[in-house]
Short mmCIF file of C-alpha atoms in Angstrom, two decimals:
data_model
loop_
_atom_site.label_atom_id
_atom_site.label_comp_id
_atom_site.label_asym_id
_atom_site.label_seq_id
_atom_site.Cartn_x
_atom_site.Cartn_y
_atom_site.Cartn_z
CA MET A 116 -99.75 93.10 44.70
CA PHE A 117 -101.39 95.21 41.97
CA LEU A 118 -104.71 95.13 43.85
CA PHE A 119 -102.96 96.33 47.02
CA VAL A 120 -101.31 99.19 45.12
CA GLY A 121 -104.65 100.17 43.60
CA ILE A 122 -106.37 100.23 46.98
CA LEU A 123 -103.49 102.17 48.48
CA THR A 124 -103.67 104.71 45.65
CA LEU A 125 -107.40 105.21 46.17
CA SER A 126 -106.88 105.69 49.90
CA LEU A 127 -104.12 108.23 49.37
CA PHE A 128 -105.88 110.06 46.53
CA PRO A 129 -109.63 109.69 47.15
CA TYR A 130 -112.22 110.91 44.62
CA THR A 131 -112.95 114.56 45.38
CA GLY A 132 -116.13 114.88 43.35
CA THR A 133 -114.52 117.02 40.66
CA LEU A 134 -114.11 114.38 37.93
CA GLN A 135 -115.73 115.62 34.70
CA ALA A 136 -115.65 115.18 30.96
CA GLU A 137 -113.09 117.35 29.23
CA ASP A 138 -114.38 120.91 28.78
CA CYS A 139 -117.83 120.02 30.20
CA VAL A 140 -119.49 120.20 33.59
CA ALA A 141 -122.33 117.85 34.43
CA GLN A 142 -124.90 120.65 34.54
CA ASP A 143 -123.96 121.95 31.09
CA ARG A 144 -126.37 119.94 28.96
CA ALA A 145 -125.51 121.80 25.77
CA CYS A 146 -121.86 120.88 26.17
CA ILE A 147 -122.66 117.23 26.81
CA LEU A 148 -125.02 117.14 23.83
CA LYS A 149 -122.25 118.52 21.65
CA GLU A 150 -119.91 115.83 22.96
CA ILE A 151 -122.45 113.12 22.15
CA GLU A 152 -122.88 114.44 18.62
CA ALA A 153 -119.13 114.46 18.07
CA GLU A 154 -118.80 110.90 19.35
CA SER A 155 -121.78 109.76 17.27
CA ALA A 156 -120.00 110.78 14.08
CA GLN A 157 -117.19 108.38 14.98
CA ILE A 158 -119.44 105.32 15.29
CA GLU A 159 -118.75 103.01 12.35
CA ASN A 160 -121.75 100.70 12.68
CA THR A 161 -124.59 102.38 10.76
CA SER A 162 -127.38 100.99 12.93
CA TRP A 163 -125.68 102.02 16.17
CA ARG A 164 -124.82 105.44 14.80
CA ASP A 165 -128.38 106.04 13.60
CA GLN A 166 -129.83 104.94 16.94
CA THR A 167 -127.46 107.25 18.81
CA TYR A 168 -128.45 110.20 16.64
CA ARG A 169 -132.12 109.30 17.19
CA GLU A 170 -131.79 109.41 20.97
CA LEU A 171 -129.79 112.63 20.75
CA ALA A 172 -132.51 114.22 18.61
CA LYS A 173 -135.16 113.24 21.17
CA THR A 174 -133.13 114.83 23.95
CA LYS A 175 -132.57 118.02 21.98
CA ALA A 176 -136.30 118.24 21.31
CA ALA A 177 -137.08 117.68 24.99
CA ASP A 178 -134.71 120.56 25.76
CA GLY A 179 -136.57 122.79 23.31
CA ASP A 180 -134.01 122.75 20.49
CA MET A 181 -136.38 121.68 17.72
CA ASP A 182 -134.25 122.89 14.83
CA GLY A 183 -131.19 121.14 16.23
CA ALA A 184 -133.19 117.94 16.66
CA ILE A 185 -134.58 118.01 13.13
CA ALA A 186 -131.14 118.75 11.67
CA LEU A 187 -129.87 115.45 13.09
CA ILE A 188 -132.29 113.50 10.89
CA ASP A 189 -130.10 114.33 7.89
CA LYS A 190 -127.26 112.42 9.56
CA ILE A 191 -129.36 109.27 9.88
CA GLU A 192 -129.06 106.84 6.97
CA THR A 193 -131.80 104.30 7.71
CA PRO A 194 -135.28 105.45 6.56
CA ASP A 195 -137.02 103.56 9.36
CA THR A 196 -134.84 105.24 11.97
CA GLN A 197 -135.51 108.60 10.33
CA ALA A 198 -139.23 107.93 10.81
CA MET A 199 -138.68 106.87 14.43
CA THR A 200 -136.68 110.03 15.02
CA ILE A 201 -139.53 112.13 13.68
CA ARG A 202 -141.77 110.31 16.14
CA GLY A 203 -139.38 110.94 19.02
CA ILE A 204 -139.12 114.64 18.26
CA GLY A 205 -142.88 115.03 17.94
CA MET A 206 -143.65 113.16 21.15
CA ALA A 207 -140.99 115.05 23.10
CA ALA A 208 -142.42 118.33 21.85
CA ALA A 209 -145.95 117.29 22.78
CA ASP A 210 -144.84 116.99 26.41
CA LEU A 211 -143.63 120.60 26.44
CA LYS A 212 -147.15 122.09 26.15
CA LEU A 213 -146.08 124.72 23.63
CA GLU A 214 -148.22 127.43 22.07
CA LYS A 215 -150.23 126.48 18.98
CA ALA A 216 -148.04 128.62 16.72
CA ALA A 217 -144.94 126.78 17.92
CA TYR A 218 -146.56 123.41 17.26
CA ASP A 219 -147.74 124.51 13.82
CA ALA A 220 -144.19 125.53 12.92
CA LEU A 221 -142.71 122.31 14.30
CA PHE A 222 -145.13 119.94 12.59
CA THR A 223 -144.72 121.82 9.32
CA LYS A 224 -140.97 121.25 9.55
CA LEU A 225 -141.38 117.60 10.52
CA ARG A 226 -143.72 117.06 7.59
CA ALA A 227 -141.25 118.74 5.23
CA ARG A 228 -138.50 116.45 6.51
CA ALA A 229 -140.74 113.40 6.18
CA GLU A 230 -141.26 114.26 2.52
CA LYS A 231 -137.55 113.59 1.96
CA ILE A 232 -137.90 109.95 3.00
CA GLU A 233 -137.80 107.98 -0.25
CA HIS A 234 -138.69 104.58 1.24
CA PRO A 235 -142.55 104.43 0.92
CA PRO A 236 -143.25 102.30 4.04
CA SER A 237 -140.98 104.46 6.20
CA TYR A 238 -142.53 107.61 4.74
CA ALA A 239 -146.01 106.37 5.64
CA ILE A 240 -144.83 105.48 9.13
CA ALA A 241 -143.38 108.97 9.51
CA LEU A 242 -146.74 110.52 8.63
CA THR A 243 -148.47 108.22 11.11
CA TYR A 244 -146.10 109.36 13.83
CA ILE A 245 -146.60 113.01 12.95
CA ALA A 246 -150.37 112.56 13.21
CA MET A 247 -149.95 110.82 16.57
CA SER A 248 -147.70 113.61 17.83
CA GLN A 249 -150.23 116.20 16.73
CA ALA A 250 -152.96 114.35 18.60
CA PHE A 251 -150.78 114.18 21.72
CA ALA A 252 -150.23 117.93 21.43
CA GLY A 253 -153.98 118.50 21.18
CA ASP A 254 -153.87 119.49 17.51
CA ASN A 255 -156.77 117.33 16.34
CA GLU A 256 -157.33 119.18 13.08
CA GLY A 257 -153.66 118.81 12.21
CA ALA A 258 -153.71 115.11 13.06
CA TRP A 259 -156.73 114.50 10.85
CA LYS A 260 -155.18 116.44 7.97
CA THR A 261 -151.90 114.52 8.20
CA ALA A 262 -153.69 111.17 8.29
CA SER A 263 -155.88 112.12 5.33
CA ASP A 264 -152.79 112.76 3.21
CA MET A 265 -151.67 109.15 3.48
CA GLU A 266 -152.25 107.22 0.25
CA ASN A 267 -151.94 103.70 1.64
CA ASN A 268 -155.42 102.73 2.82
CA ALA A 269 -154.34 100.37 5.60
CA LEU A 270 -151.78 102.79 7.02
CA ARG A 271 -154.21 105.70 6.77
CA HIS A 272 -156.82 103.71 8.69
CA LYS A 273 -154.17 102.79 11.24
CA ALA A 274 -153.21 106.45 11.64
CA TYR A 275 -156.81 107.42 12.34
CA GLY A 276 -157.09 104.55 14.82
CA GLU A 277 -153.89 105.55 16.63
CA THR A 278 -155.12 109.14 16.74
CA ALA A 279 -158.44 108.02 18.21
CA GLU A 280 -156.64 106.00 20.88
CA ILE A 281 -154.58 109.01 21.93
CA GLN A 282 -157.65 111.24 22.04
CA ALA A 283 -159.58 108.72 24.12
CA GLU A 284 -156.72 108.37 26.58
CA ALA A 285 -156.74 112.16 26.88
CA GLY A 286 -160.45 112.02 27.73
CA ASP A 287 -161.67 113.51 24.45
CA ALA A 288 -164.28 110.94 23.47
CA ARG A 289 -165.90 113.20 20.89
CA ALA A 290 -162.62 113.68 19.00
CA ALA A 291 -161.86 109.95 19.22
CA MET A 292 -165.22 109.07 17.70
CA LYS A 293 -164.68 111.60 14.94
CA SER A 294 -161.28 110.07 14.14
CA ILE A 295 -162.84 106.63 13.80
CA GLY A 296 -165.51 108.10 11.56
CA PHE A 297 -162.83 108.84 8.97
CA ILE A 298 -161.92 105.14 8.72
CA GLU A 299 -163.40 103.62 5.57
CA SER A 300 -162.73 99.97 6.43
CA ALA A 301 -165.35 98.23 8.57
CA ALA A 302 -162.71 95.92 10.04
CA PHE A 303 -160.44 98.80 11.06
CA ARG A 304 -163.44 100.75 12.42
CA ASN A 305 -164.57 97.83 14.55
CA LYS A 306 -161.08 97.36 15.92
CA ALA A 307 -160.85 101.06 16.78
CA TYR A 308 -164.32 101.27 18.34
CA ALA A 309 -163.61 98.22 20.52
CA LEU A 310 -160.35 99.71 21.78
CA ILE A 311 -161.87 103.14 22.39
CA ALA A 312 -164.80 101.61 24.28
CA LYS A 313 -162.33 99.85 26.59
CA ILE A 314 -160.19 102.95 27.13
CA LEU A 315 -163.20 105.12 27.93
CA ALA A 316 -164.68 102.49 30.25
CA ASP A 317 -161.39 102.32 32.14
CA ARG A 318 -161.57 106.11 32.47
CA GLU A 319 -165.13 105.68 33.82
CA ASP A 320 -166.53 107.63 30.88
CA PHE A 321 -169.30 105.09 30.53
CA ASP A 322 -171.45 107.23 28.23
CA GLY A 323 -168.56 107.57 25.80
CA ALA A 324 -167.72 103.88 26.13
CA LEU A 325 -171.33 102.94 25.40
CA ALA A 326 -171.42 105.17 22.32
CA ALA A 327 -168.29 103.48 20.98
CA ALA A 328 -169.60 100.00 21.81
CA MET A 329 -172.95 100.64 20.13
CA ALA A 330 -171.17 101.80 16.98
CA LEU A 331 -169.62 98.35 16.56
CA THR A 332 -171.01 96.23 13.73
CA ASN A 333 -169.17 93.05 14.70
CA PRO A 334 -171.54 91.13 17.04
CA TYR A 335 -168.74 89.43 18.96
CA LYS A 336 -166.78 92.63 19.55
CA LYS A 337 -169.95 94.54 20.38
CA ALA A 338 -171.12 92.00 22.97
CA HIS A 339 -167.70 91.93 24.60
CA ALA A 340 -167.44 95.73 24.63
CA LEU A 341 -170.82 96.03 26.31
CA GLN A 342 -169.94 93.27 28.78
CA TYR A 343 -166.70 95.05 29.60
CA ILE A 344 -168.57 98.25 30.48
CA LEU A 345 -170.82 96.34 32.88
CA ASP A 346 -167.86 94.55 34.44
CA VAL A 347 -165.96 97.79 35.03
CA GLN A 348 -169.05 99.37 36.57
CA LYS A 349 -169.49 96.39 38.89
CA PRO A 350 -166.29 94.30 39.06
CA HIS A 351 -166.52 90.56 39.66
CA GLU A 352 -163.33 88.80 38.62
CA VAL A 353 -163.13 90.94 35.50
CA GLU A 354 -160.93 89.73 32.66
CA LYS A 355 -159.85 92.97 30.98
CA LYS A 356 -158.12 91.50 27.92
CA TYR A 357 -160.90 91.46 25.38
#
């Protein structure tokens, strides 16, 4: 009976395409963002609330509201999520292809906000993400400077390696090799050179791939990197997971 009444109601009063959130229209992104922020404040679970603010910050950054995005970090309680939000803002901004001055201002603000993170591991992660975002935005000098400021050796090496990977994927083999050159650990360097050699080979930058492969000091990794270059040049049941 209730199902019949429901169907009858829908047939008599069909959806007209005008349903909308109170005070918002679907095309008004600013209004919807404001609604999300208001709802986020009502979420009792800390993890869920932090994650919601993180996604909101990424969207604001993608829409060009960098200050609004950064301001949301103060509402996030978990240090790790604060670091991930910094990453999200930086990566979203990198996609916008802004002027250098705009990126300089943004990354300065992100760095200042990262300095407020009191949890050392999360702070280091935040710096790594800032360096990665700078590399994505084409700010190699900024990425190198951010990575160099990291006190933890392993995380600093990782930041340089991540930066090199981004640069190689962007086709900048020279910058990628320079990033790896800053790594003081032979193990981290070998790992980075092997990955860069693969990325460049896949991009058919065989000269760059060879340079990275020849820089390897681990015989096993070096042999496999060189083999990979040959296999990409002339495929024959290539196994690409070296």
